[in-house]
Coordinates of C-alpha atoms in Angstrom, one line a residue:
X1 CA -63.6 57.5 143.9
X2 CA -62.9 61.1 143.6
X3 CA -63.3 62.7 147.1
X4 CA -63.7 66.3 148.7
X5 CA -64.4 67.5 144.8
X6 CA -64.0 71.3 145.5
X7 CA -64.9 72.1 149.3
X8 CA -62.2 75.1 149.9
X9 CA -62.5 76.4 146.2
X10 CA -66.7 76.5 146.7
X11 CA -66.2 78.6 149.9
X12 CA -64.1 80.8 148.5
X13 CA -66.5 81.6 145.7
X14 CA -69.3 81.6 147.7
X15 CA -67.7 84.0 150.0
X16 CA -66.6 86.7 147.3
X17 CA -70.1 86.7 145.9
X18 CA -71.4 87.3 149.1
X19 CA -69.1 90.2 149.1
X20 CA -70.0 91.4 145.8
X21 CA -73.5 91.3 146.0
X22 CA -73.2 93.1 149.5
X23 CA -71.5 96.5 146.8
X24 CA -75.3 97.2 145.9
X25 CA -75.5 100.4 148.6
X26 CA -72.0 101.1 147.8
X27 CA -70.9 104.0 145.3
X28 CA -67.7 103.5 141.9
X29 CA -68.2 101.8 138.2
X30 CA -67.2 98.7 136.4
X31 CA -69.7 98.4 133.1
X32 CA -68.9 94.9 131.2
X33 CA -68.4 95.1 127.0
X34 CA -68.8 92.0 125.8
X35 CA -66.0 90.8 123.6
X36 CA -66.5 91.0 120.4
X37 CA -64.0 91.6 117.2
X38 CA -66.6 93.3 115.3
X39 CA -67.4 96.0 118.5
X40 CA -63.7 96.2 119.8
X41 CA -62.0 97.3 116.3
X42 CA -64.0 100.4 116.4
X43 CA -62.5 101.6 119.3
X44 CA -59.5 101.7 117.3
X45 CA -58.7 105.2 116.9
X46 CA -58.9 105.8 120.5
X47 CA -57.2 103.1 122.1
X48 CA -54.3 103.5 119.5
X49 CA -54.1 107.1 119.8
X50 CA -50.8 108.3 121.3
X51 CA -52.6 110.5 123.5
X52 CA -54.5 107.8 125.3
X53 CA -52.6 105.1 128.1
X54 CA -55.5 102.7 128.2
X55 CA -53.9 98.8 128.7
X56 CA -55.6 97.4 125.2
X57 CA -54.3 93.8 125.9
X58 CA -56.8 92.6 127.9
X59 CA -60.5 92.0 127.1
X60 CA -63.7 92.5 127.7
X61 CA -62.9 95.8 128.5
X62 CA -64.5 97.7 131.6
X63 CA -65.8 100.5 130.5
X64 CA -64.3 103.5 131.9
X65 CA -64.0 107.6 131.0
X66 CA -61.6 106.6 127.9
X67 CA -64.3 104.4 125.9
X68 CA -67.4 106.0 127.3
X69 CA -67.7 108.8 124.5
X70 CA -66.6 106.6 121.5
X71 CA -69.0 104.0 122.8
X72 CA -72.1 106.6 122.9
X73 CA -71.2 107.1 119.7
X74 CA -71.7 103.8 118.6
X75 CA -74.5 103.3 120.3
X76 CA -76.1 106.4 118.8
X77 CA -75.7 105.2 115.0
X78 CA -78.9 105.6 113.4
X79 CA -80.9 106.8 116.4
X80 CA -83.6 109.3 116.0
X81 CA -84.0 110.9 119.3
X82 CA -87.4 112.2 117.6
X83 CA -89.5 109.2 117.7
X84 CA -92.4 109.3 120.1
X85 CA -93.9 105.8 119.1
X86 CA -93.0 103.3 121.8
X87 CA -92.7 100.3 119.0
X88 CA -90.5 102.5 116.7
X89 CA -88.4 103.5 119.9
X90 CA -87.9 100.0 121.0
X91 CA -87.2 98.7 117.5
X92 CA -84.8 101.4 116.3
X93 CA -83.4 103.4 119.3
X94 CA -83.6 101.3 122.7
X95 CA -83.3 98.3 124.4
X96 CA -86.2 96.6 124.9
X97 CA -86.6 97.0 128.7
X98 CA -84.2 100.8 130.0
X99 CA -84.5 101.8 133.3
X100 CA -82.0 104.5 134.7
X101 CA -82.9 105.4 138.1
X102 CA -80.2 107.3 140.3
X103 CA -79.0 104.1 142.3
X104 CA -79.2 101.6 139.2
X105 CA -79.5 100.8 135.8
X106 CA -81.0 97.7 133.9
X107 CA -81.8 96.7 130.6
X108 CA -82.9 93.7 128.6
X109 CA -83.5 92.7 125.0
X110 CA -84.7 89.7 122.8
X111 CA -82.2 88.0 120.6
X112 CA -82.8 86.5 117.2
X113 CA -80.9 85.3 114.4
X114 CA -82.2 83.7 111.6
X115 CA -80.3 83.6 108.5
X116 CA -80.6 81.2 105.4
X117 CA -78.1 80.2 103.2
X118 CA -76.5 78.1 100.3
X119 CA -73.0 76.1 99.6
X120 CA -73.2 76.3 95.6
X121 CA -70.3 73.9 95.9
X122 CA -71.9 71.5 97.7
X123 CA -73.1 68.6 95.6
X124 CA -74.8 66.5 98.5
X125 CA -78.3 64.8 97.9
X126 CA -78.8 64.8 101.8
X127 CA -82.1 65.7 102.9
X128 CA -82.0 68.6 105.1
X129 CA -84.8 68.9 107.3
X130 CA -83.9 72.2 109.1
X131 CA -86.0 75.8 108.7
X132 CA -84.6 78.5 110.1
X133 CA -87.1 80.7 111.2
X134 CA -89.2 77.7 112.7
X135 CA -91.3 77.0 110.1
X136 CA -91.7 77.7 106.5
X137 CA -88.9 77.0 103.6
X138 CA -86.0 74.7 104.3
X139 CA -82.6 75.4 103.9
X140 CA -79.0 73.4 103.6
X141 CA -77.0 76.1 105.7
X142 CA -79.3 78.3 108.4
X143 CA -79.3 79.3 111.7
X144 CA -82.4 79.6 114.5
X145 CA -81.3 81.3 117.4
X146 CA -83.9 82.6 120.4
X147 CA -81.9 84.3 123.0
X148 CA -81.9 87.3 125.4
X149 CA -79.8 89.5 127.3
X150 CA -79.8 91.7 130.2
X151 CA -77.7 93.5 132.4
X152 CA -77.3 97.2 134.7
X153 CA -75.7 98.4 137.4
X154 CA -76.2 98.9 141.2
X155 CA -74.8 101.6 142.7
X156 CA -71.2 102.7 141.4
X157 CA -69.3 99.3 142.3
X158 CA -71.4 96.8 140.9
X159 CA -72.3 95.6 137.4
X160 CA -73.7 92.3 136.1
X161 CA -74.6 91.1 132.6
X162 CA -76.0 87.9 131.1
X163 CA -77.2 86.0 127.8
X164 CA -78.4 83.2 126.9
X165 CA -79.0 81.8 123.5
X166 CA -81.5 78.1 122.4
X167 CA -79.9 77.5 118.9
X168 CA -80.3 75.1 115.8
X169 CA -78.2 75.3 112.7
X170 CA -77.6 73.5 109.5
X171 CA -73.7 74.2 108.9
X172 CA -71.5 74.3 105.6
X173 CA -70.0 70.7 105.6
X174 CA -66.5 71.7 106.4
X175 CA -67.9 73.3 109.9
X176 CA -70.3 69.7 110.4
X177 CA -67.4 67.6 110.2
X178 CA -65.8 69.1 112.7
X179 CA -68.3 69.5 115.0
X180 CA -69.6 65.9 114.7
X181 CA -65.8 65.0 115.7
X182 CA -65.5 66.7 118.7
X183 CA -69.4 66.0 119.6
X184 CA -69.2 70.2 120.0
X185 CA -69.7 73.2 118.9
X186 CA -66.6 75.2 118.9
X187 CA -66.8 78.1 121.3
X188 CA -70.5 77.4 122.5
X189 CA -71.6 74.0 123.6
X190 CA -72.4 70.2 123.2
X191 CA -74.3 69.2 120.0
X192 CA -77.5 67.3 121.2
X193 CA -78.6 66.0 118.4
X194 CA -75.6 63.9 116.7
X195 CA -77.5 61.9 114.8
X196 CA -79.7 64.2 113.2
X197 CA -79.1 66.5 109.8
X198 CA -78.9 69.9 111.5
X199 CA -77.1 70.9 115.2
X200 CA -78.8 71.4 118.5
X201 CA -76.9 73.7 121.1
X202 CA -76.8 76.7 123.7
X203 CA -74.9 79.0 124.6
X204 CA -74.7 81.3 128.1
X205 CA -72.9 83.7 129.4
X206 CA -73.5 85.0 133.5
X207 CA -70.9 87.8 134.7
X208 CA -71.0 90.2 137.7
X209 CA -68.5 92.8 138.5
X210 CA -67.4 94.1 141.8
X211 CA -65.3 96.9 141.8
X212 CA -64.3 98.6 145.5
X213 CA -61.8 100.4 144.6
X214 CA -60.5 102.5 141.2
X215 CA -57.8 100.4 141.4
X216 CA -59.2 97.0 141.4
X217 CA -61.9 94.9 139.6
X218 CA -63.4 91.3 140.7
X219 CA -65.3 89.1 138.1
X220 CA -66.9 86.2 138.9
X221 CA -69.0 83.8 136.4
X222 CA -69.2 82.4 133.1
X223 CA -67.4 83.8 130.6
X224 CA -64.3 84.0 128.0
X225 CA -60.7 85.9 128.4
X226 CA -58.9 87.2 125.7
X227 CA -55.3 88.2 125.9
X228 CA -53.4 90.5 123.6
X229 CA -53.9 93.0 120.7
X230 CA -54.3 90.8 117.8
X231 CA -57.4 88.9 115.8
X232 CA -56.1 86.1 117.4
X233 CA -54.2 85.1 120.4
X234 CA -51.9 82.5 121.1
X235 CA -52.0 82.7 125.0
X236 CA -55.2 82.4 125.9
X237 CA -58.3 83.1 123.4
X238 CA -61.8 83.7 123.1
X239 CA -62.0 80.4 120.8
X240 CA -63.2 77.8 123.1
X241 CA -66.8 78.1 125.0
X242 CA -66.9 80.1 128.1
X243 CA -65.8 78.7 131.7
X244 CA -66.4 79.2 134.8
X245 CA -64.1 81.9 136.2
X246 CA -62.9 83.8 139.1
X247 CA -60.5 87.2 137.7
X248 CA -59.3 90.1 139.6
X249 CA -57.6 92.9 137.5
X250 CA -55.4 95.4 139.3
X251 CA -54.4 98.7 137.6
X252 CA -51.4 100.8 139.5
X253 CA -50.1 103.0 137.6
X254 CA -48.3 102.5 134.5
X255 CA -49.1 98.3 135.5
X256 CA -52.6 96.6 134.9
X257 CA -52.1 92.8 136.8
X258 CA -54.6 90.1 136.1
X259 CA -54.7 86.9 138.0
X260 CA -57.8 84.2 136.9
X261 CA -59.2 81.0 137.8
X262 CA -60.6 79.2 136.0
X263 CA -62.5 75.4 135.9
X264 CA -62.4 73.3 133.1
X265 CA -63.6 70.0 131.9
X266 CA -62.2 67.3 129.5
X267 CA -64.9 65.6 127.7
X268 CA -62.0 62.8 126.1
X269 CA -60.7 61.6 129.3
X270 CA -62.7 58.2 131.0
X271 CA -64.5 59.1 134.1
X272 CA -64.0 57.7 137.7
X273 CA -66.7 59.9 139.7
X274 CA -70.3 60.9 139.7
X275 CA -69.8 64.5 140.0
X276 CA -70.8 66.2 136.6
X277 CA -70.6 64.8 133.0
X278 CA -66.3 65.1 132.2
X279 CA -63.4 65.1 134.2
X280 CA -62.3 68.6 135.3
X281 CA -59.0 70.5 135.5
X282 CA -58.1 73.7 137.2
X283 CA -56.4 77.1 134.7
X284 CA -54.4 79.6 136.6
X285 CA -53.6 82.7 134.8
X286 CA -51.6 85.4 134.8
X287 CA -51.0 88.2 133.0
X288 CA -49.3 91.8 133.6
X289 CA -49.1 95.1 131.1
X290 CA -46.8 97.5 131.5
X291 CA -47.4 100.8 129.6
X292 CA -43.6 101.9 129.1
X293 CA -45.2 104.9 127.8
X294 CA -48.1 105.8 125.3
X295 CA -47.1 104.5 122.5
X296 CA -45.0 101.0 124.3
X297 CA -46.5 98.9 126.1
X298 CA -44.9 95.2 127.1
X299 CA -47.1 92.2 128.3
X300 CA -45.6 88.8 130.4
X301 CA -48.1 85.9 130.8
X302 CA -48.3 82.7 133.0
X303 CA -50.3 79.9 132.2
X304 CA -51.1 76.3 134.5
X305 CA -53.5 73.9 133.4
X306 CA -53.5 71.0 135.9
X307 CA -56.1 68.3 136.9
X308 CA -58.2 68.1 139.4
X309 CA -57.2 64.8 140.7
X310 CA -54.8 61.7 139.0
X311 CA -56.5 59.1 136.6
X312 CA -57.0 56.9 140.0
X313 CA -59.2 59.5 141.2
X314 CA -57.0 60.8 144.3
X315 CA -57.7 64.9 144.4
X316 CA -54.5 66.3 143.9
X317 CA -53.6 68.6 147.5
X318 CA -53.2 72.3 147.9
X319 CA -50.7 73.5 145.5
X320 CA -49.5 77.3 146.3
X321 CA -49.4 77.9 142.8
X322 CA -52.9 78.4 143.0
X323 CA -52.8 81.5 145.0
X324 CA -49.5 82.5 143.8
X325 CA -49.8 85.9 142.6
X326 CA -45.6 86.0 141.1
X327 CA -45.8 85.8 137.0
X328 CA -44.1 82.3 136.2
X329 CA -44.1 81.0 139.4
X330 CA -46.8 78.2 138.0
X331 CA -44.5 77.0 136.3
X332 CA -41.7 76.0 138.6
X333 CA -44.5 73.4 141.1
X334 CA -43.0 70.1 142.4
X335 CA -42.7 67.4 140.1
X336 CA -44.9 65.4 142.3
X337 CA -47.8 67.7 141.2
X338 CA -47.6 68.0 137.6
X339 CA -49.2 70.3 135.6
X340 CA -48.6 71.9 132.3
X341 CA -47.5 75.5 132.3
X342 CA -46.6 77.8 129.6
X343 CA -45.1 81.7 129.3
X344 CA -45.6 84.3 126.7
X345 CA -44.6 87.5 126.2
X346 CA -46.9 90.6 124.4
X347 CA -45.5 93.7 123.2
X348 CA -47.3 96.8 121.4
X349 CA -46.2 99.9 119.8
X350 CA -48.3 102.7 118.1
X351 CA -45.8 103.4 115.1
X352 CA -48.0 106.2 114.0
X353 CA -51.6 108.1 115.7
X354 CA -54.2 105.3 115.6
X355 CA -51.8 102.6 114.4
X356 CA -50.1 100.2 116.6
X357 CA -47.4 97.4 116.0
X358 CA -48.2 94.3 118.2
X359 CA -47.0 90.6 118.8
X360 CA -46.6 87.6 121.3
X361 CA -43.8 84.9 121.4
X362 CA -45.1 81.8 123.0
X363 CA -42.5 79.3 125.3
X364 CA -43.9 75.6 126.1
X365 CA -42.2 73.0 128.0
X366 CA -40.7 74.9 131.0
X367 CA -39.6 73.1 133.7
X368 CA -38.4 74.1 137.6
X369 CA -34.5 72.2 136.3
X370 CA -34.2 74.4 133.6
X371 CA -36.3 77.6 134.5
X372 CA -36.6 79.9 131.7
X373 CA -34.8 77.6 129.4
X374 CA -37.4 76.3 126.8
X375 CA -37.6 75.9 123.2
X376 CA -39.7 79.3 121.2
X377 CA -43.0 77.2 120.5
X378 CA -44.7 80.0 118.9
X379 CA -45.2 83.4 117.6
X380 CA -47.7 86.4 116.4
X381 CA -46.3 89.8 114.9
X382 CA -49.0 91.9 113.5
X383 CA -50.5 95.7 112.4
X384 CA -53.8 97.5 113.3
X385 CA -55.3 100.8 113.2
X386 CA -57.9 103.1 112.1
X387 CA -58.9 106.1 109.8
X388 CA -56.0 104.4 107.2
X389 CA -55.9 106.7 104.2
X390 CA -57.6 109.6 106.2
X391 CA -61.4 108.1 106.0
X392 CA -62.8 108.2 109.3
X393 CA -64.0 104.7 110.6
X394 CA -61.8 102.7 108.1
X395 CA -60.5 100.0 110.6
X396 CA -57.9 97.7 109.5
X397 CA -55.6 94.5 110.4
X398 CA -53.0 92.2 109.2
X399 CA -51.4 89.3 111.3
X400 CA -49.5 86.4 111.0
X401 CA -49.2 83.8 113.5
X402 CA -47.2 80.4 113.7
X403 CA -47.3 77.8 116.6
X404 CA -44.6 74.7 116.4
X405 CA -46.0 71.1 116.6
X406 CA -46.6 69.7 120.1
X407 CA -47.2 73.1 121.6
X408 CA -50.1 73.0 124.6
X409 CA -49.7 69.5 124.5
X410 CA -48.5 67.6 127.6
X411 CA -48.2 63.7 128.0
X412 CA -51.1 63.8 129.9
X413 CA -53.8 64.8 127.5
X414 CA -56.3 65.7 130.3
X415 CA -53.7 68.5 131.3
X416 CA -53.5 70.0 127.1
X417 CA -53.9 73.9 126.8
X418 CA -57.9 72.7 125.9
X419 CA -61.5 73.2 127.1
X420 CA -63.9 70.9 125.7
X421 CA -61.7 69.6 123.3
X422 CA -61.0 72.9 121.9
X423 CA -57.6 74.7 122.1
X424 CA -57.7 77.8 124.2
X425 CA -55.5 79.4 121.9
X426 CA -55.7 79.8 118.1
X427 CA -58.4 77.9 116.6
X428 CA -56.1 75.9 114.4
X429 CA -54.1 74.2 117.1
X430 CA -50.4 73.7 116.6
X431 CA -48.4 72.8 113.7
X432 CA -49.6 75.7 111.6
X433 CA -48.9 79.1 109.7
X434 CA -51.3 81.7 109.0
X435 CA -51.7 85.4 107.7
X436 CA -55.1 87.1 108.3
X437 CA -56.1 90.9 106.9
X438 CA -59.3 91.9 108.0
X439 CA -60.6 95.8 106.9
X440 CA -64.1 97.4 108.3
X441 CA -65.9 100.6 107.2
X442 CA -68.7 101.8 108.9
X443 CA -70.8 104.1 107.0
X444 CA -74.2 105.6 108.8
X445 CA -75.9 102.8 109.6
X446 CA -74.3 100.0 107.1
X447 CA -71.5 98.1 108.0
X448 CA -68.5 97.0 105.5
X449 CA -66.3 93.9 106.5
X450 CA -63.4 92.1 104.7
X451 CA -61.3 89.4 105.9
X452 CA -58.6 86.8 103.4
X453 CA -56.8 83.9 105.4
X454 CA -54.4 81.9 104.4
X455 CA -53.3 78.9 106.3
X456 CA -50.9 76.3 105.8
X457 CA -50.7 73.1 108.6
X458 CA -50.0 69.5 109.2
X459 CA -52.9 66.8 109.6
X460 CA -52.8 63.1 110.8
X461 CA -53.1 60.1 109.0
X462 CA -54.7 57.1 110.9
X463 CA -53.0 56.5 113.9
X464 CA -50.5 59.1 113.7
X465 CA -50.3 62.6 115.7
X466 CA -48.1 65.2 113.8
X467 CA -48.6 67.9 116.4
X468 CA -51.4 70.0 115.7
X469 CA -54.6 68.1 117.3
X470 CA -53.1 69.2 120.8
X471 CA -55.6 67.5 122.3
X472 CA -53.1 64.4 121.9
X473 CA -51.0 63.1 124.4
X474 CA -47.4 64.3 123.7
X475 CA -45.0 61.6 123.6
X476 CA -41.6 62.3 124.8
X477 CA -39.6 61.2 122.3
X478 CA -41.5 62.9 119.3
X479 CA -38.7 65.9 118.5
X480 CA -39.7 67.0 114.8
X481 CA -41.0 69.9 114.7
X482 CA -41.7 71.3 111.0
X483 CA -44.5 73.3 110.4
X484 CA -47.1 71.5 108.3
X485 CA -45.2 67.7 109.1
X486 CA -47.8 65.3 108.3
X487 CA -50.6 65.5 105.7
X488 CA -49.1 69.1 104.6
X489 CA -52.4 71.2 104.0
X490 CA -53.0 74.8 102.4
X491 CA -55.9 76.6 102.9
X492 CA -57.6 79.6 101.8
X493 CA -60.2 81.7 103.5
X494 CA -62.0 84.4 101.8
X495 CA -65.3 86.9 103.6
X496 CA -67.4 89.9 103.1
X497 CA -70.3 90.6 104.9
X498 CA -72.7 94.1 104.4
X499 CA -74.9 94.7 107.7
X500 CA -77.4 97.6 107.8
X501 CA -77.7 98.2 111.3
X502 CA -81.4 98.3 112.8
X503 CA -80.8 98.9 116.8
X504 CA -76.9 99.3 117.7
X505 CA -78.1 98.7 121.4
X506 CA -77.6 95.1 121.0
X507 CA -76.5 95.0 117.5
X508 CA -79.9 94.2 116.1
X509 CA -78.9 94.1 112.1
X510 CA -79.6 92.4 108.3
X511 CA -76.6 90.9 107.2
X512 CA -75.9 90.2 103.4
X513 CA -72.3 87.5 103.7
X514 CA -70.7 85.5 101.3
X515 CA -67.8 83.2 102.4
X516 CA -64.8 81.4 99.5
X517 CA -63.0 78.4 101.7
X518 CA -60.5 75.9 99.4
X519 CA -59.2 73.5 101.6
X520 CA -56.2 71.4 99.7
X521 CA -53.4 68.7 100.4
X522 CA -52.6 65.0 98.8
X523 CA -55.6 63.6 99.7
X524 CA -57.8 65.9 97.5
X525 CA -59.8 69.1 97.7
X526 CA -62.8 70.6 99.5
X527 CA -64.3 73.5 98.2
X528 CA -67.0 75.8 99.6
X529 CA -68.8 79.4 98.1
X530 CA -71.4 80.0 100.4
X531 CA -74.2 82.9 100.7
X532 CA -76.4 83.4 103.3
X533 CA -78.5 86.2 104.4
X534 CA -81.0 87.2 107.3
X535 CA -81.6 88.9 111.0
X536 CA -78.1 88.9 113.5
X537 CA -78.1 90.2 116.8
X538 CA -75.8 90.7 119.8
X539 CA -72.1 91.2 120.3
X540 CA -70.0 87.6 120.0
X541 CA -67.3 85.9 118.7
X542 CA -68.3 82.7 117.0
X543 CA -64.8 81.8 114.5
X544 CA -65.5 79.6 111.8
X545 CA -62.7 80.8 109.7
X546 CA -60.2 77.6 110.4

């Protein structure tokens, strides 16, 4: 049996919320964003200005004097400062509860979405019990979702933030399948009901901020971390569901340093112990900017996933990775404490004002013999900006990425660049190519958004692992490494959603989207055209473009 689980972690913890919580009669500002694709690309034309030195590579974002007038704007949309009625107010212009007293803020809101919709390529007989507003008409593809939200601030040093979401759903088949083979739903939680015709999940996020100096911010909760500039990220994403986490960010200058822990589980791996539901593993991350100047900007991350103890059950000892604060030191540990480490590089350069260059390059397999000797298991290069053709809030991207077969794989699957089963970088795994564009208008209160995807990858036959379910165990001697080996697939992603915007405080807003998916290879083809339409709120990233 597993022993001492996590003693010296749960005292350090323990301690630094004590010292967090004890910030509330202090006086500075750290106010969370919560990631989200849709909110962050309309900060484009500031953070990609040449005038401005913000680090862009790392999100959520604290809020700070650069975002706070764009972000007022945005919050503004729509809002008639006019209304006296205290429904219209709270429906159109606030957040449900707003206080603002001189030593703290708070704030809270209902979440709801509720959205019906239809696969007019699906020719399934099925009964679909599943109504997505509770009661009334059925519908094949839906989504019921109760939730709320609520955060503030105490004094100047302290922030905290929180949501929480009950959700059942009917998904386009594509989305079911995968979901019922990996007994979760991607970036949120467990399915609970397997057996039935429609999904049953939740989804929370708990975050509070400590920051006691300018210079330095501590986070402690539940949560996601996202690293670069791109749509996606190939070093460490928003994809998977959130984890617990302990990440302090340093800004000195030109140099913003990040160093994370995080606790993961692996839901595959057999169980020895009677602590929790999976086997857990510990991440380290690191992960340091350097603004060269205003317009360059170079990135170098450090990435450790190792177990918590050995498939025996004997807790692996203190490793001084752990608390090593040195950029690729993870990677060279003693071989008799193995882990799996990666390294990436992230570079950015605004070519023009409001448009930036960006990329990663992503090295697997390093090893203390051979140092920085590795083979180049992956790579992003992309383009995004703002205001393109001189129309104000025109926001724009284009990307490709690539990752090699194999890549965040390690021969022990419990120690694969996963959480939950899901990769915690791009949502397609390994063994892959793909090109995203992705254009947004905002006019008034509506909301214009475009995204095509192509995608080309290798799946498995039976018994056979090509490389791109990294979940896998790697086996040594597998050395091919051909993009789209196996069952080569092509797939093509097309979306548009309209959104007229009710409350921009929490993103309260009727969405109109219609979604084109072909998925093809030797096997045969799966089509979807789906519509759906009805209430969204709250700022998250949920993908289900793979």
């Amino acid at each position: 049996m597993q022993k001492n689980y996590t003693k010296l972690e749960g005292k350090i913890i323990l301690l630094l919320c004590v010292i967090m919580l004890s910030a509330a009669a202090s006086k500075a500002q750290s106010v969370y964003l919560p990631q989200s694709y849709q909110l962050y690309q309309k900060f484009n034309a500031d953070v990609y200005s040449k005038g401005s030195s913000l680090h862009t590579s790392l999100r959520p974002f604290l809020m700070d004097s650069a975002l706070t007038n764009r972000y007022n704007q945005l919050m503004g949309v729509g809002v008639d400062s006019t209304r006296k009625n205290w429904f219209l107010r709270k429906i159109f212009n606030e957040h449900l509860v707003d206080v603002k007293a001189k030593d703290y803020t708070f704030y809270g809101d209902i979440l709801l979405d509720n959205t019906f919709g239809k696969d007019f390529k699906d020719k399934s007989t099925e009964a679909i019990n599943f109504k997505p507003i509770g009661f009334g008409p059925n519908a094949r593809i839906g989504l019921n979702t109760r939730g709320f939200q609520f955060g503030g601030t105490v004094g100047t040093k302290f922030s905290f933030y929180t949501s929480a979401f009950e959700n059942q759903a009917s998904f386009p088949d594509y989305y079911t399948d995968y979901v019922k083979s990996i007994g979760f739903v991607p970036g949120q939680a467990y399915d609970r009901s397997p057996g039935k015709s429609y999904r049953d999940y939740s989804y929370a996020t708990a975050i509070i901020s400590y920051t006691p100096i300018k210079q330095l911010n501590i986070t402690l909760g539940q949560d996601k971390t996202f690293i670069g500039d791109g749509y996606r990220s190939l070093l460490l994403s928003d994809y998977a569901a959130n984890y617990p986490l302990l990440r302090l960010t340093a800004n000195v200058g030109k140099v913003q340093y990040m160093m994370m822990w995080a606790y993961m589980q692996d839901k595959n791996e057999p169980k020895f112990d009677s602590f929790g539901s999976n086997r857990r593993k510990w991440g380290l991350f690191h992960y340091l900017d350097w603004n060269a100047t205003n317009s360059l900007s170079l990135g170098f991350f450090n990435a450790y996933i190792v177990p918590e103890a050995d498939d025996l059950g004997n807790r692996r000892g203190f490793d001084v990775n752990f608390i090593n604060p040195l950029v690729f030191a993870s990677g060279l540990g003693p071989s008799s404490q193995p882990g799996n480490a990666l390294v990436g590089f992230t570079g950015k350069y605004k070519i023009f004002d409001k448009t930036a260059l960006y990329g990663q390059l992503l090295i697997d397999r390093i090893k203390a013999t051979d140092a920085f000797k590795g083979s180049t298991n992956g790579y992003q290069v992309g383009v995004r900006g703002a205001d393109i053709f001189g129309v104000k809030d025109l926001n724009y991207l284009l990307e490709y990425n690539t990752v090699k077969p194999y890549t965040y794989a390690d021969t022990k699957s419990i120690s694969a660049y996963t959480y939950f089963s899901q990769p915690l970088g791009d949502p397609f795994g390994a063994n892959f190519r793909e090109l995203n564009g992705i254009i947004n208008y905002s006019a008034g209160r509506f909301d214009f958004q475009g995204q095509v995807m192509y995608a080309k990858y290798g799946l498995d036959a039976t018994g056979e692992n090509n490389g791109k379910d990294v979940t896998k165990p790697l086996v040594p001697t597998l050395t091919t490494t051909s993009v789209g080996q196996g069952i080569n697939t092509n797939l093509y992603y097309a979306e548009g959603t309209v959104a007229f915007v009710v409350n921009p405080k929490y993103n309260l807003r009727f969405e109109l989207g219609g979604i084109y998916r072909r998925e093809s290879n030797s096997i045969g083809t799966k089509n979807a055209a789906i519509i759906s339409f009805g209430l969204r709120s709250s700022f998250r990233n949920l993908y289900h473009d793979f």
